[in-house]
């Protein structure tokens, strides 16, 4: 029965003391294949409610009514395995809370019929009985959460698009309360573009996190942003305020231009593909690194709160798996994850920079070895036959305690001058790409004067196809301007900002007429 869907039905029956009505309701629940029924306002006393244990119903848990009002019950089918460990009932028949093991999984069933008046006191009393934050799914006003967002500088994108919609899933006008049902830590996987989707490794997991988690993570991320630039080397530009991917692209092209001369012994550029980078990091290593970077006990407690016995489940074809415990990884979708992963990877980058056995491309009295954008690592090495074995040993040693692994079959290398050849990287199973490779969405090749010719036509074709689709939409002039501002111009600016020289006039005219 593990992983079987449990069907739960909630029903305000408005009295079932009548035998005929009682029979019809139980029969209808059976026809709906109900496993657990939450019944409100059955009006039955304790003795009468025991009569509900009939036919398909195996267990009945009741907070009795007074014969004319209230009364709540939880009915459990004989088909499912449920073993209660604790039962709490309200003497006024307003709620019944049952904790136990459903299909061998610990769970708490709560059936509530709240009063129309005196809600604050009622909810306060009820919240003390509930654990694991259940009571925080219902609030009397959404304004406090919105105020927190304003103070933290957080923008709710959904709210901007839907300014007049309710903040929560459901608003009860009778009870004047807002409720929400969150999917907490539901993991989805997204297919990677231009990859073989028959292989599980070519899917990217994405954690869907609830609102309170995201707000807390955003608050931490805003605090970490203020200090991370002083902790991480300039070679790392991923998710750090004031640094851009174009900085690394421009630096890379300068180094490649210098290495194109025959002065350097067999220079190569190597792109390392991390194997599920964010999913492999060990928490013990992560918190040890954060502590050594100078994060105090209070800050570490805040970060550890995000990793305190988390549970996740996977949704496949509309079906949600049984929850399972997480023991490592930084979640993709969490705002803090890129920042702390950058810090977790910095010791490896420091070891590469400091190693005399790994030689880079010397330029301006600096040995350029590594360019990083989060987990995307690109190395520019000379003497690869000597440097690569030491590099791989260093990565393997680092992975023993951090969990970091390199997918060597997806790691690529290109020559940076005519005398570099595949024999110089034979010490590691790295794919040799003599015609160039792709880095940060840009096709790179040496010499660099052909970079725009490699990327420009494909970029213009992609922009034309997008604009062709958008022209069929009923967009205002302002809407068209926003499309160009948010989608088209950033793609063109990214290419231009990394180039050593501007493209020729014909290419610029082509871009102008396309827009």
Short mmCIF file of C-alpha atoms in Angstrom, two decimals:
data_model
loop_
_atom_site.label_atom_id
_atom_site.label_comp_id
_atom_site.label_asym_id
_atom_site.label_seq_id
_atom_site.Cartn_x
_atom_site.Cartn_y
_atom_site.Cartn_z
CA UNK A 1 0.00 0.00 0.00
CA UNK A 2 3.02 2.29 0.11
CA UNK A 3 2.58 5.19 -2.27
CA UNK A 4 -1.16 4.51 -2.69
CA UNK A 5 -3.30 7.62 -3.00
CA UNK A 6 -5.56 8.22 0.00
CA UNK A 7 -8.89 9.86 -0.81
CA UNK A 8 -10.10 12.26 1.91
CA UNK A 9 -13.55 13.86 1.78
CA UNK A 10 -14.77 16.67 4.04
CA UNK A 11 -18.56 17.08 4.36
CA UNK A 12 -20.81 19.31 6.47
CA UNK A 13 -23.83 17.00 6.64
CA UNK A 14 -26.05 19.27 8.80
CA UNK A 15 -27.34 16.41 10.91
CA UNK A 16 -27.46 12.65 10.25
CA UNK A 17 -29.51 11.43 13.19
CA UNK A 18 -32.16 10.37 10.67
CA UNK A 19 -31.55 6.71 9.74
CA UNK A 20 -32.46 7.17 6.07
CA UNK A 21 -30.20 10.20 5.65
CA UNK A 22 -27.42 8.41 7.52
CA UNK A 23 -27.67 5.42 5.17
CA UNK A 24 -27.63 7.62 2.05
CA UNK A 25 -24.61 9.62 3.20
CA UNK A 26 -22.56 6.52 4.06
CA UNK A 27 -23.57 4.90 0.76
CA UNK A 28 -22.58 8.02 -1.20
CA UNK A 29 -19.18 8.17 0.51
CA UNK A 30 -18.64 4.52 -0.41
CA UNK A 31 -19.54 5.22 -4.06
CA UNK A 32 -16.87 7.97 -4.07
CA UNK A 33 -14.26 5.40 -2.92
CA UNK A 34 -13.64 7.48 0.21
CA UNK A 35 -10.80 6.33 2.49
CA UNK A 36 -11.13 8.99 5.19
CA UNK A 37 -14.25 11.09 5.76
CA UNK A 38 -14.25 14.32 7.78
CA UNK A 39 -17.84 14.85 8.94
CA UNK A 40 -19.01 18.13 10.51
CA UNK A 41 -22.31 18.96 12.21
CA UNK A 42 -23.59 15.42 12.52
CA UNK A 43 -25.53 16.44 15.70
CA UNK A 44 -24.99 12.97 17.23
CA UNK A 45 -23.99 12.26 20.83
CA UNK A 46 -21.16 9.90 21.68
CA UNK A 47 -23.27 6.75 21.78
CA UNK A 48 -25.15 7.54 18.56
CA UNK A 49 -21.93 8.32 16.68
CA UNK A 50 -20.62 4.81 17.37
CA UNK A 51 -23.39 3.51 15.10
CA UNK A 52 -21.50 5.03 12.18
CA UNK A 53 -19.04 2.15 12.45
CA UNK A 54 -20.75 -0.04 9.88
CA UNK A 55 -20.29 -1.51 6.41
CA UNK A 56 -17.06 -0.05 4.92
CA UNK A 57 -16.18 2.10 7.95
CA UNK A 58 -13.61 0.50 10.25
CA UNK A 59 -12.81 3.26 12.77
CA UNK A 60 -14.76 6.24 14.12
CA UNK A 61 -13.23 9.13 16.10
CA UNK A 62 -15.82 11.60 17.41
CA UNK A 63 -16.23 14.90 19.22
CA UNK A 64 -19.98 14.54 20.03
CA UNK A 65 -22.62 17.16 19.35
CA UNK A 66 -25.57 18.09 21.54
CA UNK A 67 -28.37 16.52 19.49
CA UNK A 68 -29.22 19.71 17.59
CA UNK A 69 -25.86 21.28 16.67
CA UNK A 70 -22.16 20.72 16.18
CA UNK A 71 -20.40 17.37 16.35
CA UNK A 72 -17.37 16.31 14.29
CA UNK A 73 -16.15 12.85 13.34
CA UNK A 74 -13.33 11.22 11.40
CA UNK A 75 -14.37 8.00 9.64
CA UNK A 76 -11.59 5.65 8.47
CA UNK A 77 -12.19 2.93 5.89
CA UNK A 78 -11.42 -0.74 6.57
CA UNK A 79 -9.36 -0.81 3.37
CA UNK A 80 -6.48 1.28 4.77
CA UNK A 81 -4.11 0.62 7.63
CA UNK A 82 -4.40 3.26 10.35
CA UNK A 83 -3.13 2.83 13.92
CA UNK A 84 -4.04 5.74 16.25
CA UNK A 85 -1.57 6.75 18.96
CA UNK A 86 -3.29 9.88 20.39
CA UNK A 87 -6.86 11.19 20.21
CA UNK A 88 -7.92 14.72 21.27
CA UNK A 89 -11.60 15.75 21.15
CA UNK A 90 -13.39 19.00 21.96
CA UNK A 91 -16.08 18.79 24.61
CA UNK A 92 -18.16 21.24 22.56
CA UNK A 93 -17.91 19.10 19.42
CA UNK A 94 -15.82 21.61 17.47
CA UNK A 95 -12.82 19.47 16.57
CA UNK A 96 -11.27 16.03 16.77
CA UNK A 97 -7.50 15.49 16.38
CA UNK A 98 -6.09 11.99 15.81
CA UNK A 99 -2.37 11.24 15.55
CA UNK A 100 -1.11 7.86 14.38
CA UNK A 101 0.42 5.84 11.58
CA UNK A 102 -1.31 5.79 8.20
CA UNK A 103 0.16 3.12 5.90
CA UNK A 104 3.17 3.07 8.31
CA UNK A 105 3.67 6.84 7.92
CA UNK A 106 3.27 9.17 10.90
CA UNK A 107 0.38 11.56 10.33
CA UNK A 108 -2.07 13.79 12.20
CA UNK A 109 -5.72 13.97 11.08
CA UNK A 110 -7.60 17.13 12.09
CA UNK A 111 -11.32 17.78 11.56
CA UNK A 112 -12.49 21.25 12.63
CA UNK A 113 -15.87 22.96 12.68
CA UNK A 114 -14.94 26.48 13.79
CA UNK A 115 -17.40 28.88 15.42
CA UNK A 116 -18.68 32.00 13.68
CA UNK A 117 -17.80 34.11 16.72
CA UNK A 118 -14.89 34.10 19.16
CA UNK A 119 -12.51 32.85 16.51
CA UNK A 120 -9.34 34.38 17.96
CA UNK A 121 -9.64 32.51 21.27
CA UNK A 122 -10.74 29.31 19.51
CA UNK A 123 -7.83 29.34 17.06
CA UNK A 124 -5.36 30.23 19.82
CA UNK A 125 -6.49 27.20 21.87
CA UNK A 126 -6.45 24.96 18.81
CA UNK A 127 -2.97 26.08 17.73
CA UNK A 128 -1.47 24.92 21.04
CA UNK A 129 -2.68 21.40 20.27
CA UNK A 130 -1.21 21.23 16.79
CA UNK A 131 2.45 20.57 16.06
CA UNK A 132 4.78 21.11 13.10
CA UNK A 133 3.32 24.51 12.27
CA UNK A 134 -0.16 23.29 11.21
CA UNK A 135 -1.79 26.23 12.94
CA UNK A 136 0.18 28.68 10.81
CA UNK A 137 -1.75 27.72 7.69
CA UNK A 138 -4.69 29.84 8.86
CA UNK A 139 -4.51 33.53 9.73
CA UNK A 140 -7.05 36.21 10.42
CA UNK A 141 -5.38 38.71 8.10
CA UNK A 142 -2.86 38.49 5.26
CA UNK A 143 -1.46 41.94 6.01
CA UNK A 144 1.34 40.90 8.42
CA UNK A 145 2.94 38.67 5.76
CA UNK A 146 2.68 41.47 3.18
CA UNK A 147 4.29 43.89 5.66
CA UNK A 148 7.21 41.47 6.19
CA UNK A 149 7.72 41.34 2.44
CA UNK A 150 7.88 45.15 2.28
CA UNK A 151 10.41 45.38 5.12
CA UNK A 152 12.64 42.70 3.57
CA UNK A 153 12.50 44.25 0.12
CA UNK A 154 10.84 41.11 -1.30
CA UNK A 155 8.65 41.41 -4.38
CA UNK A 156 5.78 38.96 -4.77
CA UNK A 157 5.60 38.58 -8.56
CA UNK A 158 2.21 36.83 -8.43
CA UNK A 159 0.84 39.71 -6.34
CA UNK A 160 2.07 42.28 -8.87
CA UNK A 161 0.20 40.50 -11.63
CA UNK A 162 -2.88 39.85 -9.46
CA UNK A 163 -3.14 42.92 -7.19
CA UNK A 164 -6.83 42.42 -6.30
CA UNK A 165 -6.78 38.65 -5.76
CA UNK A 166 -6.86 37.09 -2.31
CA UNK A 167 -3.48 36.48 -0.71
CA UNK A 168 -4.38 32.97 0.34
CA UNK A 169 -5.91 29.90 -1.25
CA UNK A 170 -9.34 30.37 0.31
CA UNK A 171 -11.23 33.19 2.01
CA UNK A 172 -14.20 32.29 4.18
CA UNK A 173 -16.58 35.26 4.27
CA UNK A 174 -18.64 33.64 7.04
CA UNK A 175 -15.64 33.08 9.28
CA UNK A 176 -13.74 36.16 7.99
CA UNK A 177 -10.54 34.12 7.78
CA UNK A 178 -7.91 33.41 5.12
CA UNK A 179 -6.59 29.88 4.58
CA UNK A 180 -4.00 28.32 2.38
CA UNK A 181 -2.88 24.82 1.46
CA UNK A 182 0.80 24.81 0.57
CA UNK A 183 2.78 22.19 -1.27
CA UNK A 184 5.84 22.07 0.96
CA UNK A 185 9.02 20.84 -0.74
CA UNK A 186 7.43 19.24 -3.78
CA UNK A 187 10.30 18.45 -6.16
CA UNK A 188 9.80 18.75 -9.91
CA UNK A 189 12.30 17.85 -12.60
CA UNK A 190 12.72 19.96 -15.73
CA UNK A 191 14.24 18.56 -18.94
CA UNK A 192 17.55 20.13 -19.95
CA UNK A 193 17.42 21.58 -23.49
CA UNK A 194 19.19 19.73 -26.31
CA UNK A 195 19.82 16.65 -24.15
CA UNK A 196 18.76 13.00 -24.34
CA UNK A 197 15.59 12.94 -22.23
CA UNK A 198 15.62 9.17 -21.98
CA UNK A 199 18.46 9.62 -19.45
CA UNK A 200 17.48 10.64 -15.93
CA UNK A 201 20.71 12.62 -15.56
CA UNK A 202 19.50 15.07 -18.20
CA UNK A 203 16.69 16.36 -16.00
CA UNK A 204 17.09 19.26 -13.58
CA UNK A 205 15.32 18.99 -10.17
CA UNK A 206 13.50 22.09 -8.96
CA UNK A 207 12.13 22.38 -5.43
CA UNK A 208 8.73 24.05 -5.06
CA UNK A 209 8.89 25.78 -1.70
CA UNK A 210 6.17 27.31 0.43
CA UNK A 211 5.82 31.04 1.08
CA UNK A 212 7.19 31.24 4.62
CA UNK A 213 10.29 29.27 3.58
CA UNK A 214 10.91 31.57 0.61
CA UNK A 215 10.51 34.75 2.67
CA UNK A 216 12.90 33.46 5.34
CA UNK A 217 15.38 32.35 2.65
CA UNK A 218 15.12 35.74 0.95
CA UNK A 219 15.89 37.51 4.22
CA UNK A 220 19.01 35.38 4.67
CA UNK A 221 20.06 35.90 1.04
CA UNK A 222 19.82 39.69 1.42
CA UNK A 223 22.07 39.52 4.48
CA UNK A 224 24.61 37.22 2.79
CA UNK A 225 24.76 39.44 -0.30
CA UNK A 226 26.41 42.16 1.76
CA UNK A 227 29.43 40.04 2.70
CA UNK A 228 29.89 37.36 0.04
CA UNK A 229 31.80 39.61 -2.39
CA UNK A 230 34.49 40.07 0.28
CA UNK A 231 34.76 36.29 0.86
CA UNK A 232 34.85 34.98 -2.71
CA UNK A 233 37.58 35.60 -5.32
CA UNK A 234 36.86 37.77 -8.35
CA UNK A 235 37.11 34.67 -10.57
CA UNK A 236 33.66 33.66 -9.23
CA UNK A 237 30.90 35.82 -10.72
CA UNK A 238 27.80 33.67 -10.17
CA UNK A 239 25.01 35.18 -8.00
CA UNK A 240 27.24 37.86 -6.49
CA UNK A 241 26.03 41.46 -6.51
CA UNK A 242 28.10 43.71 -8.79
CA UNK A 243 29.58 40.83 -10.79
CA UNK A 244 28.35 39.65 -14.16
CA UNK A 245 28.94 36.66 -16.43
CA UNK A 246 30.25 39.07 -19.09
CA UNK A 247 33.19 39.88 -16.78
CA UNK A 248 34.36 36.28 -17.00
CA UNK A 249 33.67 36.12 -20.73
CA UNK A 250 35.80 39.20 -21.40
CA UNK A 251 38.60 37.88 -19.15
CA UNK A 252 38.42 34.50 -20.88
CA UNK A 253 38.71 36.03 -24.37
CA UNK A 254 41.75 38.08 -23.30
CA UNK A 255 43.43 34.96 -21.94
CA UNK A 256 42.55 32.97 -25.08
CA UNK A 257 44.00 35.70 -27.31
CA UNK A 258 47.24 35.66 -25.33
CA UNK A 259 47.41 31.85 -25.34
CA UNK A 260 46.95 31.72 -29.13
CA UNK A 261 50.63 32.57 -29.55
CA UNK A 262 53.05 29.66 -29.86
CA UNK A 263 54.89 30.84 -26.73
CA UNK A 264 52.70 28.76 -24.39
CA UNK A 265 53.17 24.95 -24.26
CA UNK A 266 49.98 23.27 -25.52
CA UNK A 267 47.39 25.57 -23.84
CA UNK A 268 43.83 24.25 -23.51
CA UNK A 269 40.50 25.43 -22.09
CA UNK A 270 38.59 22.80 -20.09
CA UNK A 271 34.94 23.06 -19.11
CA UNK A 272 34.14 20.85 -16.09
CA UNK A 273 30.62 19.47 -15.82
CA UNK A 274 29.68 18.96 -12.17
CA UNK A 275 27.56 15.87 -11.56
CA UNK A 276 24.33 17.15 -9.93
CA UNK A 277 26.38 19.86 -8.25
CA UNK A 278 23.79 21.36 -5.92
CA UNK A 279 22.39 17.91 -5.05
CA UNK A 280 25.68 16.33 -3.96
CA UNK A 281 26.98 18.78 -1.34
CA UNK A 282 27.27 17.19 2.12
CA UNK A 283 25.76 19.27 4.91
CA UNK A 284 28.54 18.48 7.42
CA UNK A 285 31.09 19.91 4.97
CA UNK A 286 28.85 22.86 4.11
CA UNK A 287 28.43 24.04 7.70
CA UNK A 288 32.12 23.46 8.43
CA UNK A 289 33.05 25.73 5.51
CA UNK A 290 30.58 28.42 6.59
CA UNK A 291 32.04 28.33 10.09
CA UNK A 292 35.58 28.72 8.73
CA UNK A 293 34.45 31.67 6.61
CA UNK A 294 33.56 33.43 9.86
CA UNK A 295 29.80 32.92 10.11
CA UNK A 296 28.83 32.99 13.79
CA UNK A 297 26.63 30.54 15.69
CA UNK A 298 23.49 32.68 15.35
CA UNK A 299 23.79 32.98 11.57
CA UNK A 300 24.57 29.25 11.28
CA UNK A 301 21.44 28.42 13.27
CA UNK A 302 19.38 30.46 10.82
CA UNK A 303 20.88 28.62 7.85
CA UNK A 304 20.57 25.23 9.56
CA UNK A 305 16.86 25.94 10.13
CA UNK A 306 16.43 25.50 6.36
CA UNK A 307 18.04 22.05 6.59
CA UNK A 308 16.37 20.79 9.78
CA UNK A 309 14.99 17.33 8.87
CA UNK A 310 13.51 18.42 5.52
CA UNK A 311 11.09 16.11 3.73
CA UNK A 312 10.39 16.09 0.00
CA UNK A 313 8.24 14.25 -2.49
CA UNK A 314 8.30 13.97 -6.27
CA UNK A 315 5.38 14.65 -8.60
CA UNK A 316 5.32 12.43 -11.70
CA UNK A 317 2.49 12.55 -14.24
CA UNK A 318 0.24 14.18 -11.67
CA UNK A 319 0.97 11.56 -8.97
CA UNK A 320 2.86 12.60 -5.83
CA UNK A 321 5.24 10.11 -4.25
CA UNK A 322 5.46 9.25 -0.57
CA UNK A 323 7.54 11.79 1.41
CA UNK A 324 11.20 10.94 1.92
CA UNK A 325 13.94 12.42 4.07
CA UNK A 326 16.67 14.66 2.59
CA UNK A 327 20.20 14.23 3.93
CA UNK A 328 22.30 16.41 1.59
CA UNK A 329 22.12 18.97 -1.26
CA UNK A 330 21.21 22.64 -1.54
CA UNK A 331 17.76 22.97 -3.06
CA UNK A 332 17.42 24.42 -6.53
CA UNK A 333 14.74 27.06 -6.20
CA UNK A 334 15.90 28.23 -2.76
CA UNK A 335 17.25 31.80 -2.78
CA UNK A 336 20.03 30.97 -0.30
CA UNK A 337 21.27 27.90 -2.20
CA UNK A 338 23.36 29.71 -4.88
CA UNK A 339 25.09 31.85 -2.26
CA UNK A 340 26.07 29.04 0.11
CA UNK A 341 26.99 26.74 -2.78
CA UNK A 342 29.36 29.42 -4.05
CA UNK A 343 30.99 29.49 -0.62
CA UNK A 344 31.11 25.68 -0.53
CA UNK A 345 32.96 25.58 -3.88
CA UNK A 346 35.44 28.34 -3.04
CA UNK A 347 37.91 26.04 -1.16
CA UNK A 348 38.32 23.97 -4.35
CA UNK A 349 38.93 27.11 -6.40
CA UNK A 350 41.46 28.33 -3.82
CA UNK A 351 43.30 25.00 -3.97
CA UNK A 352 43.48 25.17 -7.79
CA UNK A 353 44.83 28.74 -7.70
CA UNK A 354 47.44 27.84 -5.06
CA UNK A 355 48.68 24.61 -6.69
CA UNK A 356 52.09 24.93 -8.37
CA UNK A 357 51.43 21.66 -10.22
CA UNK A 358 48.47 23.18 -12.05
CA UNK A 359 49.77 25.85 -14.42
CA UNK A 360 47.54 28.46 -16.03
CA UNK A 361 48.08 31.21 -18.59
CA UNK A 362 50.27 34.02 -17.13
CA UNK A 363 49.02 37.46 -18.07
CA UNK A 364 49.63 40.84 -16.38
CA UNK A 365 51.70 39.12 -13.66
CA UNK A 366 48.82 36.83 -12.73
CA UNK A 367 48.39 33.13 -13.50
CA UNK A 368 44.88 32.81 -14.96
CA UNK A 369 43.62 29.29 -14.26
CA UNK A 370 39.95 29.29 -13.37
CA UNK A 371 36.71 31.07 -14.29
CA UNK A 372 33.60 30.26 -12.28
CA UNK A 373 29.90 30.98 -12.62
CA UNK A 374 28.39 29.13 -9.63
CA UNK A 375 29.08 25.44 -10.45
CA UNK A 376 30.22 26.13 -14.05
CA UNK A 377 34.01 25.86 -13.99
CA UNK A 378 36.21 26.70 -16.97
CA UNK A 379 39.97 26.22 -16.67
CA UNK A 380 42.66 27.72 -18.91
CA UNK A 381 45.76 25.57 -18.53
CA UNK A 382 49.20 25.29 -20.05
CA UNK A 383 51.22 22.06 -19.86
CA UNK A 384 47.95 20.03 -19.70
CA UNK A 385 49.75 16.66 -19.72
CA UNK A 386 51.25 17.63 -16.35
CA UNK A 387 48.45 19.85 -14.96
CA UNK A 388 45.39 17.63 -15.65
CA UNK A 389 46.46 14.59 -13.51
CA UNK A 390 47.10 16.88 -10.53
CA UNK A 391 43.80 18.68 -11.17
CA UNK A 392 41.81 15.42 -11.20
CA UNK A 393 43.50 14.19 -8.03
CA UNK A 394 42.70 17.48 -6.32
CA UNK A 395 39.03 17.24 -7.38
CA UNK A 396 38.79 13.61 -6.23
CA UNK A 397 40.27 14.49 -2.82
CA UNK A 398 37.87 17.42 -2.52
CA UNK A 399 34.92 15.20 -3.40
CA UNK A 400 35.70 12.68 -0.64
CA UNK A 401 34.44 15.02 2.08
CA UNK A 402 32.31 17.53 0.13
CA UNK A 403 30.33 15.20 -2.16
CA UNK A 404 31.41 17.15 -5.26
CA UNK A 405 31.88 15.04 -8.39
CA UNK A 406 32.84 15.80 -11.98
CA UNK A 407 31.02 14.12 -14.84
CA UNK A 408 34.08 13.46 -16.98
CA UNK A 409 32.11 12.16 -19.96
CA UNK A 410 30.42 15.58 -20.23
CA UNK A 411 33.55 17.66 -19.52
CA UNK A 412 35.06 19.19 -22.65
CA UNK A 413 38.37 20.68 -23.81
CA UNK A 414 39.37 22.89 -26.74
CA UNK A 415 42.83 23.87 -28.02
CA UNK A 416 43.95 27.46 -27.53
CA UNK A 417 46.70 27.40 -30.15
CA UNK A 418 47.53 25.25 -33.19
CA UNK A 419 50.01 22.93 -31.45
CA UNK A 420 47.61 21.71 -28.73
CA UNK A 421 46.09 18.32 -29.58
CA UNK A 422 44.01 15.53 -27.97
CA UNK A 423 47.08 13.64 -26.77
CA UNK A 424 47.69 16.36 -24.21
CA UNK A 425 44.43 15.57 -22.33
CA UNK A 426 44.63 11.78 -22.66
CA UNK A 427 45.32 11.45 -18.92
CA UNK A 428 41.62 12.17 -18.24
CA UNK A 429 38.50 11.01 -20.15
CA UNK A 430 37.64 14.54 -21.30
CA UNK A 431 35.83 15.05 -24.61
CA UNK A 432 38.08 16.87 -27.11
CA UNK A 433 36.26 19.57 -29.13
CA UNK A 434 38.53 20.84 -31.87
CA UNK A 435 35.73 22.98 -33.37
CA UNK A 436 34.93 24.81 -30.13
CA UNK A 437 32.57 24.32 -27.18
CA UNK A 438 29.73 26.08 -25.41
CA UNK A 439 30.27 28.05 -22.19
CA UNK A 440 27.59 30.12 -20.43
CA UNK A 441 25.42 29.91 -23.53
CA UNK A 442 28.15 31.18 -25.87
CA UNK A 443 30.03 29.10 -28.45
CA UNK A 444 33.74 29.76 -27.93
CA UNK A 445 36.65 28.87 -30.20
CA UNK A 446 40.24 29.96 -30.65
CA UNK A 447 41.11 32.35 -32.22
CA UNK A 448 38.47 34.62 -30.74
CA UNK A 449 37.94 36.88 -33.75
CA UNK A 450 35.26 34.49 -35.03
CA UNK A 451 33.18 34.48 -31.83
CA UNK A 452 30.45 36.79 -33.15
CA UNK A 453 30.23 34.92 -36.48
CA UNK A 454 29.64 31.71 -34.50
CA UNK A 455 26.95 33.12 -32.21
CA UNK A 456 25.43 36.14 -34.00
CA UNK A 457 23.43 34.39 -36.78
CA UNK A 458 21.94 31.84 -34.36
CA UNK A 459 21.04 34.62 -31.93
CA UNK A 460 19.36 36.72 -34.63
CA UNK A 461 17.44 33.69 -35.89
CA UNK A 462 16.18 32.96 -32.37
CA UNK A 463 15.15 36.61 -31.87
CA UNK A 464 13.33 36.68 -35.23
CA UNK A 465 11.40 33.52 -34.36
CA UNK A 466 10.37 34.97 -30.98
CA UNK A 467 9.32 38.30 -32.49
CA UNK A 468 7.32 36.49 -35.17
CA UNK A 469 5.30 34.73 -32.46
CA UNK A 470 4.82 37.92 -30.43
CA UNK A 471 3.60 39.95 -33.42
CA UNK A 472 0.46 37.79 -33.46
CA UNK A 473 -0.35 38.85 -29.89
CA UNK A 474 -2.50 41.89 -29.14
CA UNK A 475 0.21 43.90 -27.44
CA UNK A 476 0.25 47.61 -26.78
CA UNK A 477 3.22 49.77 -27.73
CA UNK A 478 4.30 49.65 -24.10
CA UNK A 479 4.00 45.85 -24.12
CA UNK A 480 6.20 45.57 -27.22
CA UNK A 481 8.77 47.87 -25.64
CA UNK A 482 8.82 45.69 -22.50
CA UNK A 483 9.41 42.55 -24.60
CA UNK A 484 12.42 44.16 -26.24
CA UNK A 485 13.68 45.43 -22.90
CA UNK A 486 13.35 42.17 -20.96
CA UNK A 487 13.97 39.50 -23.59
CA UNK A 488 15.66 40.75 -26.73
CA UNK A 489 18.14 43.45 -25.66
CA UNK A 490 19.68 41.47 -22.74
CA UNK A 491 20.57 38.62 -25.09
CA UNK A 492 22.29 41.00 -27.50
CA UNK A 493 23.99 42.94 -24.70
CA UNK A 494 25.41 39.74 -23.18
CA UNK A 495 27.18 38.82 -26.42
CA UNK A 496 28.47 42.37 -27.03
CA UNK A 497 29.71 42.86 -23.45
CA UNK A 498 32.00 39.84 -23.71
CA UNK A 499 33.47 40.58 -27.14
CA UNK A 500 36.92 42.11 -27.50
CA UNK A 501 35.77 44.05 -30.58
CA UNK A 502 32.41 45.06 -32.00
CA UNK A 503 30.97 43.20 -35.00
CA UNK A 504 31.09 44.78 -38.45
CA UNK A 505 28.56 47.37 -39.64
CA UNK A 506 26.52 44.85 -41.69
CA UNK A 507 25.90 42.72 -38.58
CA UNK A 508 24.82 45.77 -36.58
CA UNK A 509 22.42 46.80 -39.34
CA UNK A 510 20.95 43.29 -39.38
CA UNK A 511 20.31 43.47 -35.63
CA UNK A 512 18.74 46.93 -36.01
CA UNK A 513 16.32 45.81 -38.73
CA UNK A 514 15.44 42.63 -36.80
CA UNK A 515 14.33 44.66 -33.78
#
